[in-house]
Amino acid sequence: MTTPITENTSPRWLISAADDTAEARRDWQAGRPAVLRTGIIFDAVKIHPTVIHAAVRSTVEETISTTLAETLDGPVVCHYGHWYYALVPPQTTETWMSPHATVRGRGAWVGVPPIEITARELLHWSVPVVRAGKLCAPGDVAEVLRIGAARLEGALL
């Protein structure tokens, strides 16, 4: 499944985080992820899939995507079977308090798939970018993590 790119999704906004924007564009045009620097236009909260699955009570990608879109209201990249990255405002690393995930900020990099890849491929958008600058709220991400961790520990049903 692919999501159409509109002017509001602005791939240029994301590509601006690449050291070499021409190379990042070529990667996306070839269907490959672009390596983007965190800490400038976004930070990325790295979340283990078991925490996400517990939080949303599902391992079905469509259910996960729908629930995360409603709960986080911002873009989430999925490296299927390995991790999720919720994109949050830059400098979230400075105030991050949740012990259930780490945040990649200045000096780190993440692989980001082309905007239109939302199918269950190895690397895809679980929640696509809807417009330039629209990111997940760190507090919402921390709450999803809290719920997922509590369910894994048996503290929540």
mmCIF file with all atom_site columns, C-alpha atoms in Angstrom:
data_model
loop_
_atom_site.group_PDB
_atom_site.id
_atom_site.type_symbol
_atom_site.label_atom_id
_atom_site.label_alt_id
_atom_site.label_comp_id
_atom_site.label_asym_id
_atom_site.label_entity_id
_atom_site.label_seq_id
_atom_site.pdbx_PDB_ins_code
_atom_site.Cartn_x
_atom_site.Cartn_y
_atom_site.Cartn_z
_atom_site.occupancy
_atom_site.B_iso_or_equiv
_atom_site.pdbx_formal_charge
_atom_site.auth_seq_id
_atom_site.auth_comp_id
_atom_site.auth_asym_id
_atom_site.auth_atom_id
_atom_site.pdbx_PDB_model_num
ATOM 1   C CA . MET A 1 1   ? 0.000  0.000  0.000  1.00 0.00 ? 1   MET A CA 1
ATOM 2   C CA . THR A 1 2   ? 1.258  3.485  -0.735 1.00 0.00 ? 2   THR A CA 1
ATOM 3   C CA . THR A 1 3   ? 0.109  6.892  0.395  1.00 0.00 ? 3   THR A CA 1
ATOM 4   C CA . PRO A 1 4   ? -0.019 9.682  -2.178 1.00 0.00 ? 4   PRO A CA 1
ATOM 5   C CA . ILE A 1 5   ? 2.434  12.506 -1.618 1.00 0.00 ? 5   ILE A CA 1
ATOM 6   C CA . THR A 1 6   ? 0.790  15.907 -1.400 1.00 0.00 ? 6   THR A CA 1
ATOM 7   C CA . GLU A 1 7   ? 2.271  19.376 -1.084 1.00 0.00 ? 7   GLU A CA 1
ATOM 8   C CA . ASN A 1 8   ? 1.513  19.200 2.638  1.00 0.00 ? 8   ASN A CA 1
ATOM 9   C CA . THR A 1 9   ? 3.624  16.063 3.205  1.00 0.00 ? 9   THR A CA 1
ATOM 10  C CA . SER A 1 10  ? 6.645  17.959 1.898  1.00 0.00 ? 10  SER A CA 1
ATOM 11  C CA . PRO A 1 11  ? 9.370  15.358 1.420  1.00 0.00 ? 11  PRO A CA 1
ATOM 12  C CA . ARG A 1 12  ? 11.745 18.335 1.156  1.00 0.00 ? 12  ARG A CA 1
ATOM 13  C CA . TRP A 1 13  ? 11.176 18.998 4.838  1.00 0.00 ? 13  TRP A CA 1
ATOM 14  C CA . LEU A 1 14  ? 12.439 15.529 5.782  1.00 0.00 ? 14  LEU A CA 1
ATOM 15  C CA . ILE A 1 15  ? 15.206 15.512 3.173  1.00 0.00 ? 15  ILE A CA 1
ATOM 16  C CA . SER A 1 16  ? 16.530 18.732 4.701  1.00 0.00 ? 16  SER A CA 1
ATOM 17  C CA . ALA A 1 17  ? 17.827 16.577 7.578  1.00 0.00 ? 17  ALA A CA 1
ATOM 18  C CA . ALA A 1 18  ? 20.215 14.736 5.222  1.00 0.00 ? 18  ALA A CA 1
ATOM 19  C CA . ASP A 1 19  ? 23.848 15.746 4.927  1.00 0.00 ? 19  ASP A CA 1
ATOM 20  C CA . ASP A 1 20  ? 23.616 15.145 1.187  1.00 0.00 ? 20  ASP A CA 1
ATOM 21  C CA . THR A 1 21  ? 20.091 15.996 0.052  1.00 0.00 ? 21  THR A CA 1
ATOM 22  C CA . ALA A 1 22  ? 20.773 14.899 -3.544 1.00 0.00 ? 22  ALA A CA 1
ATOM 23  C CA . GLU A 1 23  ? 21.857 11.455 -2.357 1.00 0.00 ? 23  GLU A CA 1
ATOM 24  C CA . ALA A 1 24  ? 18.818 11.202 -0.066 1.00 0.00 ? 24  ALA A CA 1
ATOM 25  C CA . ARG A 1 25  ? 16.530 12.059 -3.003 1.00 0.00 ? 25  ARG A CA 1
ATOM 26  C CA . ARG A 1 26  ? 18.224 9.420  -5.164 1.00 0.00 ? 26  ARG A CA 1
ATOM 27  C CA . ASP A 1 27  ? 17.763 6.853  -2.398 1.00 0.00 ? 27  ASP A CA 1
ATOM 28  C CA . TRP A 1 28  ? 14.057 7.654  -2.106 1.00 0.00 ? 28  TRP A CA 1
ATOM 29  C CA . GLN A 1 29  ? 13.569 7.639  -5.883 1.00 0.00 ? 29  GLN A CA 1
ATOM 30  C CA . ALA A 1 30  ? 15.124 4.161  -5.936 1.00 0.00 ? 30  ALA A CA 1
ATOM 31  C CA . GLY A 1 31  ? 12.786 3.059  -3.114 1.00 0.00 ? 31  GLY A CA 1
ATOM 32  C CA . ARG A 1 32  ? 15.576 2.923  -0.537 1.00 0.00 ? 32  ARG A CA 1
ATOM 33  C CA . PRO A 1 33  ? 15.646 4.601  2.879  1.00 0.00 ? 33  PRO A CA 1
ATOM 34  C CA . ALA A 1 34  ? 17.492 7.878  3.224  1.00 0.00 ? 34  ALA A CA 1
ATOM 35  C CA . VAL A 1 35  ? 19.846 8.315  6.164  1.00 0.00 ? 35  VAL A CA 1
ATOM 36  C CA . LEU A 1 36  ? 18.717 11.435 8.012  1.00 0.00 ? 36  LEU A CA 1
ATOM 37  C CA . ARG A 1 37  ? 20.321 13.277 10.908 1.00 0.00 ? 37  ARG A CA 1
ATOM 38  C CA . THR A 1 38  ? 18.278 13.575 14.076 1.00 0.00 ? 38  THR A CA 1
ATOM 39  C CA . GLY A 1 39  ? 18.347 16.583 16.378 1.00 0.00 ? 39  GLY A CA 1
ATOM 40  C CA . ILE A 1 40  ? 17.786 19.232 13.722 1.00 0.00 ? 40  ILE A CA 1
ATOM 41  C CA . ILE A 1 41  ? 14.191 19.023 12.485 1.00 0.00 ? 41  ILE A CA 1
ATOM 42  C CA . PHE A 1 42  ? 13.187 16.019 14.597 1.00 0.00 ? 42  PHE A CA 1
ATOM 43  C CA . ASP A 1 43  ? 14.398 13.628 17.277 1.00 0.00 ? 43  ASP A CA 1
ATOM 44  C CA . ALA A 1 44  ? 13.392 9.962  17.125 1.00 0.00 ? 44  ALA A CA 1
ATOM 45  C CA . VAL A 1 45  ? 12.125 7.844  20.030 1.00 0.00 ? 45  VAL A CA 1
ATOM 46  C CA . LYS A 1 46  ? 13.277 4.251  19.464 1.00 0.00 ? 46  LYS A CA 1
ATOM 47  C CA . ILE A 1 47  ? 10.631 1.835  20.749 1.00 0.00 ? 47  ILE A CA 1
ATOM 48  C CA . HIS A 1 48  ? 10.792 -1.963 20.937 1.00 0.00 ? 48  HIS A CA 1
ATOM 49  C CA . PRO A 1 49  ? 7.870  -3.624 19.118 1.00 0.00 ? 49  PRO A CA 1
ATOM 50  C CA . THR A 1 50  ? 6.805  -5.643 22.171 1.00 0.00 ? 50  THR A CA 1
ATOM 51  C CA . VAL A 1 51  ? 6.057  -2.398 24.014 1.00 0.00 ? 51  VAL A CA 1
ATOM 52  C CA . ILE A 1 52  ? 4.012  -1.097 21.063 1.00 0.00 ? 52  ILE A CA 1
ATOM 53  C CA . HIS A 1 53  ? 2.166  -4.416 20.690 1.00 0.00 ? 53  HIS A CA 1
ATOM 54  C CA . ALA A 1 54  ? 1.276  -4.430 24.387 1.00 0.00 ? 54  ALA A CA 1
ATOM 55  C CA . ALA A 1 55  ? 0.188  -0.792 24.326 1.00 0.00 ? 55  ALA A CA 1
ATOM 56  C CA . VAL A 1 56  ? -2.150 -1.235 21.358 1.00 0.00 ? 56  VAL A CA 1
ATOM 57  C CA . ARG A 1 57  ? -3.048 -4.862 22.252 1.00 0.00 ? 57  ARG A CA 1
ATOM 58  C CA . SER A 1 58  ? -2.297 -6.098 18.773 1.00 0.00 ? 58  SER A CA 1
ATOM 59  C CA . THR A 1 59  ? 0.422  -7.379 16.481 1.00 0.00 ? 59  THR A CA 1
ATOM 60  C CA . VAL A 1 60  ? -1.638 -6.638 13.359 1.00 0.00 ? 60  VAL A CA 1
ATOM 61  C CA . GLU A 1 61  ? 0.095  -3.823 11.466 1.00 0.00 ? 61  GLU A CA 1
ATOM 62  C CA . GLU A 1 62  ? -3.139 -2.165 10.322 1.00 0.00 ? 62  GLU A CA 1
ATOM 63  C CA . THR A 1 63  ? -4.429 -2.058 13.908 1.00 0.00 ? 63  THR A CA 1
ATOM 64  C CA . ILE A 1 64  ? -1.086 -0.762 15.164 1.00 0.00 ? 64  ILE A CA 1
ATOM 65  C CA . SER A 1 65  ? -0.971 1.952  12.498 1.00 0.00 ? 65  SER A CA 1
ATOM 66  C CA . THR A 1 66  ? -4.544 3.071  13.146 1.00 0.00 ? 66  THR A CA 1
ATOM 67  C CA . THR A 1 67  ? -4.094 3.136  16.920 1.00 0.00 ? 67  THR A CA 1
ATOM 68  C CA . LEU A 1 68  ? -0.758 4.970  16.762 1.00 0.00 ? 68  LEU A CA 1
ATOM 69  C CA . ALA A 1 69  ? -2.178 7.506  14.299 1.00 0.00 ? 69  ALA A CA 1
ATOM 70  C CA . GLU A 1 70  ? -5.041 8.246  16.697 1.00 0.00 ? 70  GLU A CA 1
ATOM 71  C CA . THR A 1 71  ? -2.894 8.208  19.833 1.00 0.00 ? 71  THR A CA 1
ATOM 72  C CA . LEU A 1 72  ? 0.312  9.893  18.692 1.00 0.00 ? 72  LEU A CA 1
ATOM 73  C CA . ASP A 1 73  ? -1.009 12.082 15.875 1.00 0.00 ? 73  ASP A CA 1
ATOM 74  C CA . GLY A 1 74  ? 2.424  12.209 14.273 1.00 0.00 ? 74  GLY A CA 1
ATOM 75  C CA . PRO A 1 75  ? 4.784  10.190 12.059 1.00 0.00 ? 75  PRO A CA 1
ATOM 76  C CA . VAL A 1 76  ? 6.092  6.781  13.082 1.00 0.00 ? 76  VAL A CA 1
ATOM 77  C CA . VAL A 1 77  ? 8.618  4.701  11.132 1.00 0.00 ? 77  VAL A CA 1
ATOM 78  C CA . CYS A 1 78  ? 8.542  0.915  11.536 1.00 0.00 ? 78  CYS A CA 1
ATOM 79  C CA . HIS A 1 79  ? 11.497 -1.373 10.973 1.00 0.00 ? 79  HIS A CA 1
ATOM 80  C CA . TYR A 1 80  ? 9.340  -4.472 10.929 1.00 0.00 ? 80  TYR A CA 1
ATOM 81  C CA . GLY A 1 81  ? 10.131 -6.878 13.755 1.00 0.00 ? 81  GLY A CA 1
ATOM 82  C CA . HIS A 1 82  ? 12.920 -4.698 15.159 1.00 0.00 ? 82  HIS A CA 1
ATOM 83  C CA . TRP A 1 83  ? 11.747 -1.254 16.311 1.00 0.00 ? 83  TRP A CA 1
ATOM 84  C CA . TYR A 1 84  ? 9.483  1.741  15.824 1.00 0.00 ? 84  TYR A CA 1
ATOM 85  C CA . TYR A 1 85  ? 10.680 5.339  15.691 1.00 0.00 ? 85  TYR A CA 1
ATOM 86  C CA . ALA A 1 86  ? 8.206  8.030  16.748 1.00 0.00 ? 86  ALA A CA 1
ATOM 87  C CA . LEU A 1 87  ? 9.387  11.341 15.303 1.00 0.00 ? 87  LEU A CA 1
ATOM 88  C CA . VAL A 1 88  ? 9.236  14.047 17.974 1.00 0.00 ? 88  VAL A CA 1
ATOM 89  C CA . PRO A 1 89  ? 10.395 17.668 18.177 1.00 0.00 ? 89  PRO A CA 1
ATOM 90  C CA . PRO A 1 90  ? 14.143 18.346 18.241 1.00 0.00 ? 90  PRO A CA 1
ATOM 91  C CA . GLN A 1 91  ? 15.733 18.592 21.690 1.00 0.00 ? 91  GLN A CA 1
ATOM 92  C CA . THR A 1 92  ? 13.326 16.027 23.149 1.00 0.00 ? 92  THR A CA 1
ATOM 93  C CA . THR A 1 93  ? 16.501 14.234 24.267 1.00 0.00 ? 93  THR A CA 1
ATOM 94  C CA . GLU A 1 94  ? 17.089 17.043 26.763 1.00 0.00 ? 94  GLU A CA 1
ATOM 95  C CA . THR A 1 95  ? 13.836 16.443 28.658 1.00 0.00 ? 95  THR A CA 1
ATOM 96  C CA . TRP A 1 96  ? 13.097 12.756 27.989 1.00 0.00 ? 96  TRP A CA 1
ATOM 97  C CA . MET A 1 97  ? 12.137 10.934 31.185 1.00 0.00 ? 97  MET A CA 1
ATOM 98  C CA . SER A 1 98  ? 10.722 7.541  30.104 1.00 0.00 ? 98  SER A CA 1
ATOM 99  C CA . PRO A 1 99  ? 12.899 4.531  30.953 1.00 0.00 ? 99  PRO A CA 1
ATOM 100 C CA . HIS A 1 100 ? 11.057 2.433  28.343 1.00 0.00 ? 100 HIS A CA 1
ATOM 101 C CA . ALA A 1 101 ? 12.707 3.899  25.232 1.00 0.00 ? 101 ALA A CA 1
ATOM 102 C CA . THR A 1 102 ? 15.628 6.006  24.131 1.00 0.00 ? 102 THR A CA 1
ATOM 103 C CA . VAL A 1 103 ? 15.657 9.157  22.055 1.00 0.00 ? 103 VAL A CA 1
ATOM 104 C CA . ARG A 1 104 ? 18.055 9.808  19.237 1.00 0.00 ? 104 ARG A CA 1
ATOM 105 C CA . GLY A 1 105 ? 18.919 13.465 18.999 1.00 0.00 ? 105 GLY A CA 1
ATOM 106 C CA . ARG A 1 106 ? 21.920 15.533 17.894 1.00 0.00 ? 106 ARG A CA 1
ATOM 107 C CA . GLY A 1 107 ? 24.718 13.432 16.467 1.00 0.00 ? 107 GLY A CA 1
ATOM 108 C CA . ALA A 1 108 ? 22.540 10.424 15.627 1.00 0.00 ? 108 ALA A CA 1
ATOM 109 C CA . TRP A 1 109 ? 21.065 9.137  12.378 1.00 0.00 ? 109 TRP A CA 1
ATOM 110 C CA . VAL A 1 110 ? 18.006 7.148  11.353 1.00 0.00 ? 110 VAL A CA 1
ATOM 111 C CA . GLY A 1 111 ? 17.027 5.394  8.156  1.00 0.00 ? 111 GLY A CA 1
ATOM 112 C CA . VAL A 1 112 ? 13.786 6.870  6.839  1.00 0.00 ? 112 VAL A CA 1
ATOM 113 C CA . PRO A 1 113 ? 11.803 5.217  4.042  1.00 0.00 ? 113 PRO A CA 1
ATOM 114 C CA . PRO A 1 114 ? 10.358 7.164  1.132  1.00 0.00 ? 114 PRO A CA 1
ATOM 115 C CA . ILE A 1 115 ? 7.195  8.990  2.239  1.00 0.00 ? 115 ILE A CA 1
ATOM 116 C CA . GLU A 1 116 ? 4.927  6.876  0.076  1.00 0.00 ? 116 GLU A CA 1
ATOM 117 C CA . ILE A 1 117 ? 5.981  3.501  1.564  1.00 0.00 ? 117 ILE A CA 1
ATOM 118 C CA . THR A 1 118 ? 3.304  2.583  4.081  1.00 0.00 ? 118 THR A CA 1
ATOM 119 C CA . ALA A 1 119 ? 3.008  -1.139 3.286  1.00 0.00 ? 119 ALA A CA 1
ATOM 120 C CA . ARG A 1 120 ? 4.354  -3.772 5.611  1.00 0.00 ? 120 ARG A CA 1
ATOM 121 C CA . GLU A 1 121 ? 7.823  -3.833 4.152  1.00 0.00 ? 121 GLU A CA 1
ATOM 122 C CA . LEU A 1 122 ? 10.957 -4.185 6.227  1.00 0.00 ? 122 LEU A CA 1
ATOM 123 C CA . LEU A 1 123 ? 11.159 -0.392 6.646  1.00 0.00 ? 123 LEU A CA 1
ATOM 124 C CA . HIS A 1 124 ? 7.962  1.604  6.205  1.00 0.00 ? 124 HIS A CA 1
ATOM 125 C CA . TRP A 1 125 ? 5.795  4.370  7.659  1.00 0.00 ? 125 TRP A CA 1
ATOM 126 C CA . SER A 1 126 ? 3.471  2.901  10.280 1.00 0.00 ? 126 SER A CA 1
ATOM 127 C CA . VAL A 1 127 ? 2.012  6.400  10.566 1.00 0.00 ? 127 VAL A CA 1
ATOM 128 C CA . PRO A 1 128 ? 2.858  8.513  7.512  1.00 0.00 ? 128 PRO A CA 1
ATOM 129 C CA . VAL A 1 129 ? 3.942  12.126 7.512  1.00 0.00 ? 129 VAL A CA 1
ATOM 130 C CA . VAL A 1 130 ? 0.828  14.238 6.972  1.00 0.00 ? 130 VAL A CA 1
ATOM 131 C CA . ARG A 1 131 ? 2.492  17.631 6.712  1.00 0.00 ? 131 ARG A CA 1
ATOM 132 C CA . ALA A 1 132 ? 5.873  19.260 7.128  1.00 0.00 ? 132 ALA A CA 1
ATOM 133 C CA . GLY A 1 133 ? 6.781  19.854 10.756 1.00 0.00 ? 133 GLY A CA 1
ATOM 134 C CA . LYS A 1 134 ? 3.898  17.765 12.200 1.00 0.00 ? 134 LYS A CA 1
ATOM 135 C CA . LEU A 1 135 ? 5.507  15.537 14.856 1.00 0.00 ? 135 LEU A CA 1
ATOM 136 C CA . CYS A 1 136 ? 4.413  13.314 17.737 1.00 0.00 ? 136 CYS A CA 1
ATOM 137 C CA . ALA A 1 137 ? 4.085  14.987 21.136 1.00 0.00 ? 137 ALA A CA 1
ATOM 138 C CA . PRO A 1 138 ? 6.729  13.543 23.493 1.00 0.00 ? 138 PRO A CA 1
ATOM 139 C CA . GLY A 1 139 ? 4.185  13.243 26.320 1.00 0.00 ? 139 GLY A CA 1
ATOM 140 C CA . ASP A 1 140 ? 1.884  11.150 24.127 1.00 0.00 ? 140 ASP A CA 1
ATOM 141 C CA . VAL A 1 141 ? 4.776  8.860  23.177 1.00 0.00 ? 141 VAL A CA 1
ATOM 142 C CA . ALA A 1 142 ? 5.767  8.501  26.846 1.00 0.00 ? 142 ALA A CA 1
ATOM 143 C CA . GLU A 1 143 ? 2.162  7.587  27.724 1.00 0.00 ? 143 GLU A CA 1
ATOM 144 C CA . VAL A 1 144 ? 2.041  4.858  25.053 1.00 0.00 ? 144 VAL A CA 1
ATOM 145 C CA . LEU A 1 145 ? 5.313  3.540  26.479 1.00 0.00 ? 145 LEU A CA 1
ATOM 146 C CA . ARG A 1 146 ? 3.955  3.635  30.036 1.00 0.00 ? 146 ARG A CA 1
ATOM 147 C CA . ILE A 1 147 ? 0.832  1.710  29.039 1.00 0.00 ? 147 ILE A CA 1
ATOM 148 C CA . GLY A 1 148 ? 2.780  -0.849 27.022 1.00 0.00 ? 148 GLY A CA 1
ATOM 149 C CA . ALA A 1 149 ? 5.311  -1.427 29.809 1.00 0.00 ? 149 ALA A CA 1
ATOM 150 C CA . ALA A 1 150 ? 2.557  -1.720 32.440 1.00 0.00 ? 150 ALA A CA 1
ATOM 151 C CA . ARG A 1 151 ? 0.725  -4.315 30.334 1.00 0.00 ? 151 ARG A CA 1
ATOM 152 C CA . LEU A 1 152 ? 3.936  -6.271 29.819 1.00 0.00 ? 152 LEU A CA 1
ATOM 153 C CA . GLU A 1 153 ? 4.544  -6.253 33.574 1.00 0.00 ? 153 GLU A CA 1
ATOM 154 C CA . GLY A 1 154 ? 0.944  -7.328 34.245 1.00 0.00 ? 154 GLY A CA 1
ATOM 155 C CA . ALA A 1 155 ? 0.021  -4.081 35.997 1.00 0.00 ? 155 ALA A CA 1
ATOM 156 C CA . LEU A 1 156 ? -2.656 -3.230 33.408 1.00 0.00 ? 156 LEU A CA 1
ATOM 157 C CA . LEU A 1 157 ? -5.146 -5.476 31.719 1.00 0.00 ? 157 LEU A CA 1
#
